[in-house]
Coordinates of C-alpha atoms and ligand atoms in Angstrom, one line a residue:
X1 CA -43.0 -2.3 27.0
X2 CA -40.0 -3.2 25.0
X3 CA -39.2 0.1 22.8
X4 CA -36.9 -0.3 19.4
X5 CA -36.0 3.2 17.2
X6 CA -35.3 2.3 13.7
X7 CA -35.9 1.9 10.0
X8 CA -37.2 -1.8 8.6
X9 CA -34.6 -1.6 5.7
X10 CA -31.3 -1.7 8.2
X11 CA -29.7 -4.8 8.6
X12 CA -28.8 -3.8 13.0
X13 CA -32.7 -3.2 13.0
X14 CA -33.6 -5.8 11.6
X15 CA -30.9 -8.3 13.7
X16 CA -33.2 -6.9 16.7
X17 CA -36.8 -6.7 15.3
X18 CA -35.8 -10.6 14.6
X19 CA -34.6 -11.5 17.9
X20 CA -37.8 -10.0 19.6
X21 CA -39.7 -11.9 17.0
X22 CA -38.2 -15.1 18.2
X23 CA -38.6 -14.4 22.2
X24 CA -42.3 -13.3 21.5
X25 CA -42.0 -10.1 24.1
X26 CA -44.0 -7.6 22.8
X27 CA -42.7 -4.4 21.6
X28 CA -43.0 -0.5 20.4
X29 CA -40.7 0.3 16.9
X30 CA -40.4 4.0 16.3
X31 CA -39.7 4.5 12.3
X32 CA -35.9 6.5 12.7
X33 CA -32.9 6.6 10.2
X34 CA -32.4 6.7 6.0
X35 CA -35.2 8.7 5.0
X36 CA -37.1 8.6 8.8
X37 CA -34.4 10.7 10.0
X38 CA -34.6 12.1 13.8
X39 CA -31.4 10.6 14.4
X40 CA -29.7 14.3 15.2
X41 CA -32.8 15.2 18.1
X42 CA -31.7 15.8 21.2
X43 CA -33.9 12.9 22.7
X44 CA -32.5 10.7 20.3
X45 CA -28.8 11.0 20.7
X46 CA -29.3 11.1 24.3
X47 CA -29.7 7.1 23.9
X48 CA -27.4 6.8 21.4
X49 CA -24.9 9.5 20.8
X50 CA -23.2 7.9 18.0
X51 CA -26.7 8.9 16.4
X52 CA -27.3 5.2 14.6
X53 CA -30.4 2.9 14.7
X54 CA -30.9 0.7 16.3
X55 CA -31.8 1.8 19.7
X56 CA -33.6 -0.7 22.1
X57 CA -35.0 0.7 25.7
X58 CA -36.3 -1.7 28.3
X59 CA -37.5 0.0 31.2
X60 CA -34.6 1.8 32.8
X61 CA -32.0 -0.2 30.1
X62 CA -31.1 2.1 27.3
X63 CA -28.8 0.4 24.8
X64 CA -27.5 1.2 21.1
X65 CA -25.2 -1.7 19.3
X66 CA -27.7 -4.6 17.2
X67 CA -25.2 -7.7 18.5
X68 CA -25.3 -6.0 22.4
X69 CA -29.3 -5.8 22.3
X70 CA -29.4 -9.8 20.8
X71 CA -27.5 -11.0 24.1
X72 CA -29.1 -8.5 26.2
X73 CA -32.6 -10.3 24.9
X74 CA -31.0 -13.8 25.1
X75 CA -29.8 -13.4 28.3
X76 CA -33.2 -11.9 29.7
X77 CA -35.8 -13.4 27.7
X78 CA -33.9 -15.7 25.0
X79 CA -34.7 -19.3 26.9
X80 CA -35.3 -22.0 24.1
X81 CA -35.3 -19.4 21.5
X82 CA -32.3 -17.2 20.9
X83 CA -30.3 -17.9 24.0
X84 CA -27.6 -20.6 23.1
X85 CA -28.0 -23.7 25.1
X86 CA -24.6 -24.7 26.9
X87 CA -21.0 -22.9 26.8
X88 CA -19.8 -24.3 23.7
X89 CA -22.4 -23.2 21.8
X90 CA -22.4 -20.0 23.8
X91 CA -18.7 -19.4 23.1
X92 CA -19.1 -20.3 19.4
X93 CA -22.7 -17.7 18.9
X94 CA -20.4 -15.1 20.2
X95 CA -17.6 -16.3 17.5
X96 CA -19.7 -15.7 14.7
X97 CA -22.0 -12.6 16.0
X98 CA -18.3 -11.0 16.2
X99 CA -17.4 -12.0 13.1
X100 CA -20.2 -10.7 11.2
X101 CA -19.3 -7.4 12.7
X102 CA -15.8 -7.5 12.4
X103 CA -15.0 -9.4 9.1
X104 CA -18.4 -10.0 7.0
X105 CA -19.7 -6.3 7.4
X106 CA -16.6 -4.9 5.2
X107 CA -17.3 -6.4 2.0
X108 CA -21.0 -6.2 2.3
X109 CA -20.8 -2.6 3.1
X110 CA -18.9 -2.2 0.1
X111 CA -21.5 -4.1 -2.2
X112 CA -24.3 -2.0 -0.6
X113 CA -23.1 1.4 -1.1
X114 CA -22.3 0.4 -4.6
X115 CA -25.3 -1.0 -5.4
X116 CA -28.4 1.2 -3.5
X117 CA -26.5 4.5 -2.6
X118 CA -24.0 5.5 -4.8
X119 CA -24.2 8.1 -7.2
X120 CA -23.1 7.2 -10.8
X121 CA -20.3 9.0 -10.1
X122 CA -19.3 7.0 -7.0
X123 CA -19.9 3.7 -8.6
X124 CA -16.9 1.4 -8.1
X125 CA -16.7 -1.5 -10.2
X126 CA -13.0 -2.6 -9.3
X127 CA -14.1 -2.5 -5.6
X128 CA -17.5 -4.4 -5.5
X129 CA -15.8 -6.4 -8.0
X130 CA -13.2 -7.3 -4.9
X131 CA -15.5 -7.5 -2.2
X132 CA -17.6 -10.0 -3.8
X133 CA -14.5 -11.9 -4.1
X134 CA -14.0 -11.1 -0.3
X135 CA -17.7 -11.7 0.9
X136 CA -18.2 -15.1 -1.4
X137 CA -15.3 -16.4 0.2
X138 CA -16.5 -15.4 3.9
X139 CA -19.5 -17.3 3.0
X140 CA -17.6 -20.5 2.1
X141 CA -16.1 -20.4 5.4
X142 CA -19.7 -20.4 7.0
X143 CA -20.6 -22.6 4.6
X144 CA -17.7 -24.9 6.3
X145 CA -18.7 -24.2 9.3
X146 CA -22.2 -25.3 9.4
X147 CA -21.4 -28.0 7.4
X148 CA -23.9 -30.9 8.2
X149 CA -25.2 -28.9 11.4
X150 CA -28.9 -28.0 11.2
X151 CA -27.7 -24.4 12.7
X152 CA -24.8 -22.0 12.7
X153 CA -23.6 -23.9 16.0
X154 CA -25.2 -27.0 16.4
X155 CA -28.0 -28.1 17.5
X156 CA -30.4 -25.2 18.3
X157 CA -31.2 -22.5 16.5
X158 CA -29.6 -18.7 18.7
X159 CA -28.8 -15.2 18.0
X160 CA -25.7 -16.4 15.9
X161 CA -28.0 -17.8 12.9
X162 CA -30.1 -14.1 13.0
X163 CA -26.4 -12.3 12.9
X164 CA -25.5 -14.1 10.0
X165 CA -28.9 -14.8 8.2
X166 CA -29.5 -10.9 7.9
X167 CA -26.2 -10.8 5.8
X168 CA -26.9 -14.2 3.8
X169 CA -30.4 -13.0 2.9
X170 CA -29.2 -9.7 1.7
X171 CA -26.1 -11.6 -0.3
X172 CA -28.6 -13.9 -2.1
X173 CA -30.9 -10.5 -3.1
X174 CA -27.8 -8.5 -3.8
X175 CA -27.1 -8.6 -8.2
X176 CA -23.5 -10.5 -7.4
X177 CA -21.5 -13.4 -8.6
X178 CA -22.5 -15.8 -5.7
X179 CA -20.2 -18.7 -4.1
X180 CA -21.4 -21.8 -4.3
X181 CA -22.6 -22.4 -0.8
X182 CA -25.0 -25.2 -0.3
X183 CA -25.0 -26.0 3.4
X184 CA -26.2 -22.1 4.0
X185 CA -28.5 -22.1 1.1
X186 CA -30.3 -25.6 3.4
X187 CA -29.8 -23.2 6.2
X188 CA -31.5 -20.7 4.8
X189 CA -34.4 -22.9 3.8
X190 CA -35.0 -23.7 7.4
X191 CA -34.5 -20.0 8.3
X192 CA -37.4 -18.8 5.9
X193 CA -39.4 -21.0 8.0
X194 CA -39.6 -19.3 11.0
X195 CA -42.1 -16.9 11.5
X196 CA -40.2 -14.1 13.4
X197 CA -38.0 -14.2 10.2
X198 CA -40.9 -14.1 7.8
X199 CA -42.2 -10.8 9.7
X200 CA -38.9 -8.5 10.2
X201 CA -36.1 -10.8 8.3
X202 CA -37.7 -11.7 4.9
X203 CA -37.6 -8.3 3.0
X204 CA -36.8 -6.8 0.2
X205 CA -33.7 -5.4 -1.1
X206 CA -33.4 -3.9 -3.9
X207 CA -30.7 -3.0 -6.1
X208 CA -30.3 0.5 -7.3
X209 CA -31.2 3.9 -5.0
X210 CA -34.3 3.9 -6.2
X211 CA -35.5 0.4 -5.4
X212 CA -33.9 0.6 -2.2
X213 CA -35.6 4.0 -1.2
X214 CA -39.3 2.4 -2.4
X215 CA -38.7 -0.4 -0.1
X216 CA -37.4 1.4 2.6
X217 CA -40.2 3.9 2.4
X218 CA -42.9 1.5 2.3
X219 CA -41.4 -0.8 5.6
X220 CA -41.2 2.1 7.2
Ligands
LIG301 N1 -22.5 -1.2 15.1 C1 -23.8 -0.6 15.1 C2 -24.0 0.0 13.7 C3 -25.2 0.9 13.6 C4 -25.4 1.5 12.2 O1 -24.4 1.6 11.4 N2 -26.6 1.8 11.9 C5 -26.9 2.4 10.5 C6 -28.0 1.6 9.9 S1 -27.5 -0.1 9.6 C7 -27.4 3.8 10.7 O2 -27.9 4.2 11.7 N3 -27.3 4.6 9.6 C8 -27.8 5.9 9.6 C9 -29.2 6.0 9.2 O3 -30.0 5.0 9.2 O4 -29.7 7.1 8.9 C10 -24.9 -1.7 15.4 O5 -24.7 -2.8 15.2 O6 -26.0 -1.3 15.9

């Protein structure tokens, strides 16, 4: 059985707990991270040195990065659910999983550690004030992308639409100046439909410390 370490309330876990969902292979989540801790055991960082959640183990396939455990499911279970159908779509999933990583997570970052982690002390204004700027403007350019397209890159639905819907969810439930983008916000709608996204996607944010440590307490 399919084994995942890590806490509902991160947005990697979640990118994984979602991609299971959607390939219907049954799995084993161990609560680990935030306020779960046990990321410093010996066991732990055995799997993942870097000591971060997630971590995914299938059999003898030990494996920490979210994005790396979504193709890793695609490519082994992911056929007509997460697996992108063709190269161009293939080519353009990895596009955007990348640049949720490498360009979206910056500002977002920024706009969580202001809102649910910061002390009053380390509350930044000037900077959330910027990376709103920064992430609403991101959005637009997804919001280009997608356009008419019923998903992030075309037809079918794949692992690109769970690394960006994680981050559009958590935009629209974050206290921000939104961009006006409606082709994501009809994404969306479809999104919310799907059950795996309903189970480990669909939950709630918060927006101060203590908000944020309920919820994450209670998903476990
Ligand atoms: N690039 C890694 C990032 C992993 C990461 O930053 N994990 C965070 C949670 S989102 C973490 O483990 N934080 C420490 C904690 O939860 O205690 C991935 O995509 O898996």
């Amino acid at each position: 059985m399919i084994e995942v370490w890590g806490r509902r309330s991160s947005i990697n876990v979640q990118k994984v707990l979602w991609a299971l969902g959607e390939t219907g292979q049954p799995f084993e989540r161990h609560a680990a991270g935030g306020q779960f801790g046990g990321l410093d055991d010996k066991v732990f960082l055995k799997m993942n040195p870097n000591g971060l959640v997630p971590v995914m183990k299938d059999g003898t396939v030990t494996l920490f990065e979210s994005n790396t455990m979504m193709r890793y499911l695609a490519r082994k279970y992911g056929k007509d659910n997460i697996r992108p159908r063709g190269q161009k779509p293939w080519a353009l999933a990895d596009q955007w999983t990348d640049w949720t990583a490498t360009t979206l997570n910056a500002p977002m970052f920024t706009i969580l550690f202001d809102t649910v982690r910061a002390t009053p002390e380390q509350k930044n204004p000037a900077a959330v004030k910027e990376a709103e700027k920064k992430a609403g403007d991101l959005f637009k350019i997804a919001n280009r992308a997608i356009g008419r397209k019923p998903w992030l890159t075309g037809r079918h639905f794949n692992y690109a639409d769970i690394a960006l819907g994680v981050y559009y969810w958590r935009y629209l439930a974050f206290d921000v100046k939104h961009a006006k983008t409606p082709n994501l916000d009809r994404w969306m709608e479809q999104i919310k439909e799907r059950s795996a996204f309903k189970e480990w996607g669909m939950v709630p944010v918060g927006n101060s410390p203590e908000e944020w440590n309920a919820n994450e307490k209670a998903l476990g």
